[in-house]
Structures are given as C-alpha cells and as structure tokens.
Amino acid sequence: MSSNKKKKSHFLKNLRDKVRGRNDQKPNKPTKPSRQNRDSRANRPSTNTSTASPSYNQSGPPTQDELLIQLPSIREVKEPEEKRKLFIRKLRLCSFTFDFNKDAQKKEAEAREMKRRMLVELIDHLSSSKIWVSEQSLKAILHMIACNLFRPLPPSLYNDFDPDEDEPTHDPAWVHLQFVYEFLLRFIVSNNTDAKMLKKFIDRKFLLSVIDLFKSEDPRERDYLKT
C-alpha cells in the first residue's frame, strides 16, 4: 500500500502544486442587482459569456468528418490570435474518441491517423510557444484531457490485479492515449501554465478522476502516471 502511494506522488504533486490554495479563497457573495440594473440588462442583446459554455464547445461535440477536414498547421499561421484560435480548434477536434475494440473502416482509420498527427502538433506547439496561453485555451485543454483520459478502463481479468505478478491488460486506445499523456505532462510542468488561472477550473472531481487512472492495468499508462 505504501509503495502505491509513493508511485502516485510524483505525478499528482506537480498537478496539486498548480492548483494549491484553490479552496482557501472564499467566493465573493453575489450582490442582488437593483431594479434599474435588471431593467437595463433585459434590454441588452443576448450574449453568452458563461464559463459553463466555453467557445470551443459552442458548435457541439466534434465529429469524425470534422477530423478529416484539412487544416493548416499551427506553425504556418503567422497572426498570434489566429494561432491561438487554431490551437483551440484542434484541441476540440482531439476530444473526439474512437472505439479501438473494433476494426476501423478506411474513413475511420484516416480520422484516427489525423487525430494522432494533430496530437503531436499540439504537443509541439505547447512546448515551443507562449501564444497558446489564454483562459479559452485552458478550458479547451482540460476538456480534451478529460474526454480522452477519464474513461471506462478495459475490464480486468483478475479479481485483485497485482502489477508485479499478473499479466497486464493493454488498452488498444494507447495509440492516442500516449500522446494525450505526453501533452498533459508537458502542460503540468510548463512555465507558461498560469497557476492562478488553472485554479478556476481544476477541482476535486478532476483530481479524483486522475487518481482513478491508477487502477489501469496497462503498464504504459501506469508508467506515465508514476513519472
């Protein structure tokens, strides 16, 4: 039991350090708007600025067909704001997940490869540029990570799996998961990751979902989590 805790500490420590102090701040008590303010707001055109509906998700979940659309590489785009928009768009596309337990037809196989290439590109941009830093980017990053990693794990062949003795189960989705993990690790240790901004969006539920991943029997996934 103690050895398992030690294995968990390295990965989670970096993540917890980024969000430390989130629960120490008391939220400001909302003030009731005056009638004049309520009337003026009612006459304004409707705009959606809620963090519950971030712009990267306004067009709905991505589709396989969207993954097949040819987009310029992030490096090709010169304007910083356009780079950031393309980064967010590709993060949204990479939140699409595939069922690797079945054989892929030609169209799906092409979409899987497009996603793999896109993940590699996202890792490169995250590691080599500061342009991606924004609140919208952060929402898109956490959404992509959650869609890919927080998933039902492959069923175990053992009642009480022992990684040192039992034959491991290899997740067929690792062809994509490995790049999502690499992205996550680089994101956590990046000096460009804004810790104050991160505190707004990483909560206890997110951290518990990360801890649940230690139940994975895939040694490749467990190695990433112990990094």
PDB file of C-alpha atoms in Angstrom:
ATOM      1  CA  MET A   1       0.000   0.000   0.000  1.00  0.00           C
ATOM      2  CA  SER A   2       2.745   2.468   0.926  1.00  0.00           C
ATOM      3  CA  SER A   3       4.627   1.771  -2.306  1.00  0.00           C
ATOM      4  CA  ASN A   4       1.497   2.625  -4.314  1.00  0.00           C
ATOM      5  CA  LYS A   5       1.201   5.976  -2.588  1.00  0.00           C
ATOM      6  CA  LYS A   6       4.806   6.753  -3.418  1.00  0.00           C
ATOM      7  CA  LYS A   7       4.211   5.915  -7.044  1.00  0.00           C
ATOM      8  CA  LYS A   8       1.290   8.284  -7.197  1.00  0.00           C
ATOM      9  CA  SER A   9       3.009  11.209  -5.545  1.00  0.00           C
ATOM     10  CA  HIS A  10       5.310  12.336  -8.364  1.00  0.00           C
ATOM     11  CA  PHE A  11       2.613  12.893 -10.973  1.00  0.00           C
ATOM     12  CA  LEU A  12      -0.030  14.265  -8.634  1.00  0.00           C
ATOM     13  CA  LYS A  13       2.343  16.541  -6.733  1.00  0.00           C
ATOM     14  CA  ASN A  14       3.011  18.666  -9.811  1.00  0.00           C
ATOM     15  CA  LEU A  15      -0.693  18.875 -10.546  1.00  0.00           C
ATOM     16  CA  ARG A  16      -1.614  19.699  -6.954  1.00  0.00           C
ATOM     17  CA  ASP A  17       1.101  22.351  -6.798  1.00  0.00           C
ATOM     18  CA  LYS A  18      -0.554  24.103  -9.734  1.00  0.00           C
ATOM     19  CA  VAL A  19      -3.916  24.247  -8.019  1.00  0.00           C
ATOM     20  CA  ARG A  20      -2.805  24.606  -4.393  1.00  0.00           C
ATOM     21  CA  GLY A  21      -4.848  27.107  -2.441  1.00  0.00           C
ATOM     22  CA  ARG A  22      -7.939  26.822  -4.634  1.00  0.00           C
ATOM     23  CA  ASN A  23     -10.230  26.119  -1.677  1.00  0.00           C
ATOM     24  CA  ASP A  24      -8.582  28.666   0.611  1.00  0.00           C
ATOM     25  CA  GLN A  25     -10.265  31.619  -1.025  1.00  0.00           C
ATOM     26  CA  LYS A  26     -13.837  32.343  -0.066  1.00  0.00           C
ATOM     27  CA  PRO A  27     -16.057  33.216  -3.006  1.00  0.00           C
ATOM     28  CA  ASN A  28     -17.397  36.747  -3.087  1.00  0.00           C
ATOM     29  CA  LYS A  29     -21.006  36.954  -2.015  1.00  0.00           C
ATOM     30  CA  PRO A  30     -23.133  37.860  -5.025  1.00  0.00           C
ATOM     31  CA  THR A  31     -24.961  41.142  -4.760  1.00  0.00           C
ATOM     32  CA  LYS A  32     -28.567  41.493  -5.813  1.00  0.00           C
ATOM     33  CA  PRO A  33     -28.860  43.851  -8.783  1.00  0.00           C
ATOM     34  CA  SER A  34     -31.062  46.881  -8.452  1.00  0.00           C
ATOM     35  CA  ARG A  35     -34.294  47.110 -10.428  1.00  0.00           C
ATOM     36  CA  GLN A  36     -32.720  49.728 -12.686  1.00  0.00           C
ATOM     37  CA  ASN A  37     -29.838  47.390 -13.485  1.00  0.00           C
ATOM     38  CA  ARG A  38     -32.217  44.484 -14.073  1.00  0.00           C
ATOM     39  CA  ASP A  39     -34.263  46.561 -16.488  1.00  0.00           C
ATOM     40  CA  SER A  40     -31.180  47.733 -18.370  1.00  0.00           C
ATOM     41  CA  ARG A  41     -29.877  44.174 -18.664  1.00  0.00           C
ATOM     42  CA  ALA A  42     -33.190  42.970 -20.021  1.00  0.00           C
ATOM     43  CA  ASN A  43     -32.918  45.437 -22.894  1.00  0.00           C
ATOM     44  CA  ARG A  44     -29.417  44.381 -23.891  1.00  0.00           C
ATOM     45  CA  PRO A  45     -28.831  41.943 -26.770  1.00  0.00           C
ATOM     46  CA  SER A  46     -28.180  38.426 -25.550  1.00  0.00           C
ATOM     47  CA  THR A  47     -24.510  37.410 -25.329  1.00  0.00           C
ATOM     48  CA  ASN A  48     -23.189  34.166 -23.899  1.00  0.00           C
ATOM     49  CA  THR A  49     -20.141  34.748 -21.704  1.00  0.00           C
ATOM     50  CA  SER A  50     -20.745  31.907 -19.247  1.00  0.00           C
ATOM     51  CA  THR A  51     -17.760  29.722 -18.437  1.00  0.00           C
ATOM     52  CA  ALA A  52     -20.169  26.768 -18.494  1.00  0.00           C
ATOM     53  CA  SER A  53     -20.422  27.137 -22.272  1.00  0.00           C
ATOM     54  CA  PRO A  54     -16.897  27.935 -23.452  1.00  0.00           C
ATOM     55  CA  SER A  55     -16.455  28.952 -27.085  1.00  0.00           C
ATOM     56  CA  TYR A  56     -14.520  25.827 -28.022  1.00  0.00           C
ATOM     57  CA  ASN A  57     -17.677  23.791 -27.466  1.00  0.00           C
ATOM     58  CA  GLN A  58     -20.319  26.145 -28.882  1.00  0.00           C
ATOM     59  CA  SER A  59     -20.633  24.159 -32.111  1.00  0.00           C
ATOM     60  CA  GLY A  60     -21.234  20.936 -30.196  1.00  0.00           C
ATOM     61  CA  PRO A  61     -19.138  17.789 -29.897  1.00  0.00           C
ATOM     62  CA  PRO A  62     -16.720  17.204 -32.790  1.00  0.00           C
ATOM     63  CA  THR A  63     -17.486  14.601 -35.420  1.00  0.00           C
ATOM     64  CA  GLN A  64     -15.345  12.116 -37.310  1.00  0.00           C
ATOM     65  CA  ASP A  65     -15.984  14.044 -40.518  1.00  0.00           C
ATOM     66  CA  GLU A  66     -14.559  17.204 -38.954  1.00  0.00           C
ATOM     67  CA  LEU A  67     -11.315  15.373 -38.206  1.00  0.00           C
ATOM     68  CA  LEU A  68     -10.946  14.666 -41.913  1.00  0.00           C
ATOM     69  CA  ILE A  69     -11.054  18.359 -42.871  1.00  0.00           C
ATOM     70  CA  GLN A  70      -7.613  19.574 -43.878  1.00  0.00           C
ATOM     71  CA  LEU A  71      -6.481  22.434 -41.657  1.00  0.00           C
ATOM     72  CA  PRO A  72      -3.284  24.492 -41.857  1.00  0.00           C
ATOM     73  CA  SER A  73      -0.558  23.621 -39.404  1.00  0.00           C
ATOM     74  CA  ILE A  74      -0.261  25.924 -36.411  1.00  0.00           C
ATOM     75  CA  ARG A  75       3.294  26.795 -37.437  1.00  0.00           C
ATOM     76  CA  GLU A  76       2.065  28.065 -40.818  1.00  0.00           C
ATOM     77  CA  VAL A  77      -0.219  30.676 -39.241  1.00  0.00           C
ATOM     78  CA  LYS A  78       1.554  33.984 -38.541  1.00  0.00           C
ATOM     79  CA  GLU A  79      -1.026  36.046 -36.642  1.00  0.00           C
ATOM     80  CA  PRO A  80      -0.844  35.215 -32.890  1.00  0.00           C
ATOM     81  CA  GLU A  81      -4.601  35.404 -32.324  1.00  0.00           C
ATOM     82  CA  GLU A  82      -5.247  33.135 -35.312  1.00  0.00           C
ATOM     83  CA  LYS A  83      -2.653  30.682 -33.973  1.00  0.00           C
ATOM     84  CA  ARG A  84      -4.486  30.604 -30.662  1.00  0.00           C
ATOM     85  CA  LYS A  85      -7.846  30.029 -32.363  1.00  0.00           C
ATOM     86  CA  LEU A  86      -6.432  27.179 -34.439  1.00  0.00           C
ATOM     87  CA  PHE A  87      -4.835  25.639 -31.338  1.00  0.00           C
ATOM     88  CA  ILE A  88      -8.223  25.692 -29.589  1.00  0.00           C
ATOM     89  CA  ARG A  89      -9.979  24.300 -32.653  1.00  0.00           C
ATOM     90  CA  LYS A  90      -7.577  21.370 -32.847  1.00  0.00           C
ATOM     91  CA  LEU A  91      -7.935  20.711 -29.119  1.00  0.00           C
ATOM     92  CA  ARG A  92     -11.690  20.470 -29.636  1.00  0.00           C
ATOM     93  CA  LEU A  93     -11.233  18.040 -32.540  1.00  0.00           C
ATOM     94  CA  CYS A  94      -8.928  15.879 -30.422  1.00  0.00           C
ATOM     95  CA  SER A  95     -11.669  15.471 -27.824  1.00  0.00           C
ATOM     96  CA  PHE A  96     -13.318  13.069 -30.277  1.00  0.00           C
ATOM     97  CA  THR A  97     -12.637   9.486 -29.180  1.00  0.00           C
ATOM     98  CA  PHE A  98     -12.681   6.206 -31.070  1.00  0.00           C
ATOM     99  CA  ASP A  99     -13.655   2.660 -30.179  1.00  0.00           C
ATOM    100  CA  PHE A 100     -10.415   0.739 -30.669  1.00  0.00           C
ATOM    101  CA  ASN A 101     -12.055  -2.558 -29.774  1.00  0.00           C
ATOM    102  CA  LYS A 102     -13.379  -2.879 -33.318  1.00  0.00           C
ATOM    103  CA  ASP A 103     -11.710  -2.795 -36.705  1.00  0.00           C
ATOM    104  CA  ALA A 104     -11.775   0.577 -38.423  1.00  0.00           C
ATOM    105  CA  GLN A 105     -13.077   1.118 -41.930  1.00  0.00           C
ATOM    106  CA  LYS A 106     -10.991   3.260 -44.283  1.00  0.00           C
ATOM    107  CA  LYS A 107     -12.676   6.543 -43.327  1.00  0.00           C
ATOM    108  CA  GLU A 108     -12.319   5.938 -39.605  1.00  0.00           C
ATOM    109  CA  ALA A 109      -8.720   4.770 -40.000  1.00  0.00           C
ATOM    110  CA  GLU A 110      -7.907   8.055 -41.755  1.00  0.00           C
ATOM    111  CA  ALA A 111      -9.619  10.034 -38.980  1.00  0.00           C
ATOM    112  CA  ARG A 112      -7.652   8.123 -36.319  1.00  0.00           C
ATOM    113  CA  GLU A 113      -4.405   9.000 -38.071  1.00  0.00           C
ATOM    114  CA  MET A 114      -5.435  12.650 -38.428  1.00  0.00           C
ATOM    115  CA  LYS A 115      -6.081  12.819 -34.687  1.00  0.00           C
ATOM    116  CA  ARG A 116      -2.715  11.220 -33.925  1.00  0.00           C
ATOM    117  CA  ARG A 117      -0.921  13.785 -36.073  1.00  0.00           C
ATOM    118  CA  MET A 118      -2.927  16.597 -34.532  1.00  0.00           C
ATOM    119  CA  LEU A 119      -1.979  15.495 -31.013  1.00  0.00           C
ATOM    120  CA  VAL A 120       1.695  15.500 -31.987  1.00  0.00           C
ATOM    121  CA  GLU A 121       1.276  19.022 -33.369  1.00  0.00           C
ATOM    122  CA  LEU A 122      -0.451  20.214 -30.194  1.00  0.00           C
ATOM    123  CA  ILE A 123       2.412  18.859 -28.070  1.00  0.00           C
ATOM    124  CA  ASP A 124       4.916  20.700 -30.252  1.00  0.00           C
ATOM    125  CA  HIS A 125       3.030  23.992 -30.031  1.00  0.00           C
ATOM    126  CA  LEU A 126       2.517  23.712 -26.278  1.00  0.00           C
ATOM    127  CA  SER A 127       6.244  23.082 -25.777  1.00  0.00           C
ATOM    128  CA  SER A 128       7.613  25.706 -28.165  1.00  0.00           C
ATOM    129  CA  SER A 129       5.313  28.714 -27.881  1.00  0.00           C
ATOM    130  CA  LYS A 130       3.659  31.022 -25.355  1.00  0.00           C
ATOM    131  CA  ILE A 131       0.941  32.109 -27.781  1.00  0.00           C
ATOM    132  CA  TRP A 132      -1.457  29.382 -26.630  1.00  0.00           C
ATOM    133  CA  VAL A 133      -1.812  30.875 -23.143  1.00  0.00           C
ATOM    134  CA  SER A 134      -5.358  32.118 -22.547  1.00  0.00           C
ATOM    135  CA  GLU A 135      -8.400  31.220 -20.492  1.00  0.00           C
ATOM    136  CA  GLN A 136     -10.160  29.765 -23.541  1.00  0.00           C
ATOM    137  CA  SER A 137      -7.120  27.623 -24.328  1.00  0.00           C
ATOM    138  CA  LEU A 138      -7.058  26.328 -20.774  1.00  0.00           C
ATOM    139  CA  LYS A 139     -10.717  25.308 -20.925  1.00  0.00           C
ATOM    140  CA  ALA A 140     -10.123  23.528 -24.221  1.00  0.00           C
ATOM    141  CA  ILE A 141      -7.026  21.750 -22.857  1.00  0.00           C
ATOM    142  CA  LEU A 142      -8.803  20.401 -19.779  1.00  0.00           C
ATOM    143  CA  HIS A 143     -11.821  19.389 -21.859  1.00  0.00           C
ATOM    144  CA  MET A 144      -9.650  17.440 -24.308  1.00  0.00           C
ATOM    145  CA  ILE A 145      -7.742  15.721 -21.492  1.00  0.00           C
ATOM    146  CA  ALA A 146     -10.941  14.759 -19.672  1.00  0.00           C
ATOM    147  CA  CYS A 147     -12.624  13.385 -22.810  1.00  0.00           C
ATOM    148  CA  ASN A 148      -9.660  11.147 -23.587  1.00  0.00           C
ATOM    149  CA  LEU A 149      -8.353  10.008 -20.207  1.00  0.00           C
ATOM    150  CA  PHE A 150     -11.396   9.895 -17.929  1.00  0.00           C
ATOM    151  CA  ARG A 151     -12.936   6.803 -19.482  1.00  0.00           C
ATOM    152  CA  PRO A 152     -14.094   3.294 -18.553  1.00  0.00           C
ATOM    153  CA  LEU A 153     -10.953   1.197 -18.215  1.00  0.00           C
ATOM    154  CA  PRO A 154     -10.699  -2.146 -20.031  1.00  0.00           C
ATOM    155  CA  PRO A 155     -12.240  -4.951 -17.929  1.00  0.00           C
ATOM    156  CA  SER A 156      -9.816  -6.777 -15.682  1.00  0.00           C
ATOM    157  CA  LEU A 157      -9.098 -10.477 -15.971  1.00  0.00           C
ATOM    158  CA  TYR A 158      -8.343 -10.659 -12.244  1.00  0.00           C
ATOM    159  CA  ASN A 159     -10.326 -10.141  -9.061  1.00  0.00           C
ATOM    160  CA  ASP A 160      -7.348  -8.454  -7.421  1.00  0.00           C
ATOM    161  CA  PHE A 161      -4.825  -7.329 -10.020  1.00  0.00           C
ATOM    162  CA  ASP A 162      -1.168  -7.394  -8.954  1.00  0.00           C
ATOM    163  CA  PRO A 163       1.034  -5.475 -11.437  1.00  0.00           C
ATOM    164  CA  ASP A 164       4.111  -7.369 -10.264  1.00  0.00           C
ATOM    165  CA  GLU A 165       2.695 -10.848 -10.823  1.00  0.00           C
ATOM    166  CA  ASP A 166      -0.314 -10.765 -13.158  1.00  0.00           C
ATOM    167  CA  GLU A 167      -0.324 -10.458 -16.939  1.00  0.00           C
ATOM    168  CA  PRO A 168      -1.244  -6.845 -17.772  1.00  0.00           C
ATOM    169  CA  THR A 169      -4.108  -5.680 -19.974  1.00  0.00           C
ATOM    170  CA  HIS A 170      -3.047  -3.395 -22.812  1.00  0.00           C
ATOM    171  CA  ASP A 171      -5.529  -0.680 -23.775  1.00  0.00           C
ATOM    172  CA  PRO A 172      -5.955  -0.632 -27.574  1.00  0.00           C
ATOM    173  CA  ALA A 173      -6.584   3.133 -27.395  1.00  0.00           C
ATOM    174  CA  TRP A 174      -2.959   3.687 -26.344  1.00  0.00           C
ATOM    175  CA  VAL A 175      -2.139   4.809 -29.888  1.00  0.00           C
ATOM    176  CA  HIS A 176      -3.846   8.093 -28.913  1.00  0.00           C
ATOM    177  CA  LEU A 177      -3.629   7.980 -25.128  1.00  0.00           C
ATOM    178  CA  GLN A 178       0.167   8.090 -25.130  1.00  0.00           C
ATOM    179  CA  PHE A 179       0.123  11.486 -26.841  1.00  0.00           C
ATOM    180  CA  VAL A 180      -2.610  12.824 -24.552  1.00  0.00           C
ATOM    181  CA  TYR A 181      -0.485  11.819 -21.550  1.00  0.00           C
ATOM    182  CA  GLU A 182       2.588  13.427 -23.080  1.00  0.00           C
ATOM    183  CA  PHE A 183       0.590  16.602 -23.654  1.00  0.00           C
ATOM    184  CA  LEU A 184      -0.713  16.562 -20.074  1.00  0.00           C
ATOM    185  CA  LEU A 185       2.732  16.093 -18.551  1.00  0.00           C
ATOM    186  CA  ARG A 186       4.242  18.911 -20.571  1.00  0.00           C
ATOM    187  CA  PHE A 187       1.283  21.114 -19.704  1.00  0.00           C
ATOM    188  CA  ILE A 188       1.707  20.469 -15.972  1.00  0.00           C
ATOM    189  CA  VAL A 189       5.428  21.281 -15.883  1.00  0.00           C
ATOM    190  CA  SER A 190       5.273  24.180 -18.349  1.00  0.00           C
ATOM    191  CA  ASN A 191       6.350  27.563 -17.016  1.00  0.00           C
ATOM    192  CA  ASN A 192       3.701  29.078 -19.279  1.00  0.00           C
ATOM    193  CA  THR A 193       0.822  27.380 -17.472  1.00  0.00           C
ATOM    194  CA  ASP A 194      -0.893  30.080 -15.448  1.00  0.00           C
ATOM    195  CA  ALA A 195      -1.415  28.611 -11.976  1.00  0.00           C
ATOM    196  CA  LYS A 196      -3.886  31.314 -10.922  1.00  0.00           C
ATOM    197  CA  MET A 197      -5.988  30.690 -14.000  1.00  0.00           C
ATOM    198  CA  LEU A 198      -5.755  26.942 -13.522  1.00  0.00           C
ATOM    199  CA  LYS A 199      -7.208  27.200 -10.025  1.00  0.00           C
ATOM    200  CA  LYS A 200     -10.533  28.257 -11.544  1.00  0.00           C
ATOM    201  CA  PHE A 201     -11.049  25.049 -13.458  1.00  0.00           C
ATOM    202  CA  ILE A 202      -9.266  22.132 -11.778  1.00  0.00           C
ATOM    203  CA  ASP A 203     -11.350  20.929  -8.864  1.00  0.00           C
ATOM    204  CA  ARG A 204     -11.506  17.942  -6.562  1.00  0.00           C
ATOM    205  CA  LYS A 205     -13.504  15.949  -9.118  1.00  0.00           C
ATOM    206  CA  PHE A 206     -10.761  16.391 -11.722  1.00  0.00           C
ATOM    207  CA  LEU A 207      -8.056  15.292  -9.285  1.00  0.00           C
ATOM    208  CA  LEU A 208     -10.067  12.258  -8.182  1.00  0.00           C
ATOM    209  CA  SER A 209     -10.541  11.300 -11.826  1.00  0.00           C
ATOM    210  CA  VAL A 210      -6.752  11.382 -12.255  1.00  0.00           C
ATOM    211  CA  ILE A 211      -6.324   9.176  -9.175  1.00  0.00           C
ATOM    212  CA  ASP A 212      -8.816   6.662 -10.614  1.00  0.00           C
ATOM    213  CA  LEU A 213      -6.490   6.199 -13.580  1.00  0.00           C
ATOM    214  CA  PHE A 214      -4.049   4.387 -11.277  1.00  0.00           C
ATOM    215  CA  LYS A 215      -6.476   1.474 -11.468  1.00  0.00           C
ATOM    216  CA  SER A 216      -5.350   0.935 -15.051  1.00  0.00           C
ATOM    217  CA  GLU A 217      -3.626  -2.399 -15.639  1.00  0.00           C
ATOM    218  CA  ASP A 218      -1.780  -1.120 -18.706  1.00  0.00           C
ATOM    219  CA  PRO A 219       1.877  -0.770 -17.646  1.00  0.00           C
ATOM    220  CA  ARG A 220       2.452   2.005 -20.180  1.00  0.00           C
ATOM    221  CA  GLU A 221      -0.274   4.116 -18.620  1.00  0.00           C
ATOM    222  CA  ARG A 222       0.915   3.337 -15.099  1.00  0.00           C
ATOM    223  CA  ASP A 223       4.452   4.388 -16.060  1.00  0.00           C
ATOM    224  CA  TYR A 224       3.202   7.769 -17.277  1.00  0.00           C
ATOM    225  CA  LEU A 225       1.260   8.276 -14.068  1.00  0.00           C
ATOM    226  CA  LYS A 226       4.363   7.477 -11.996  1.00  0.00           C
ATOM    227  CA  THR A 227       6.508   9.969 -13.947  1.00  0.00           C
TER     228      THR A 227
END
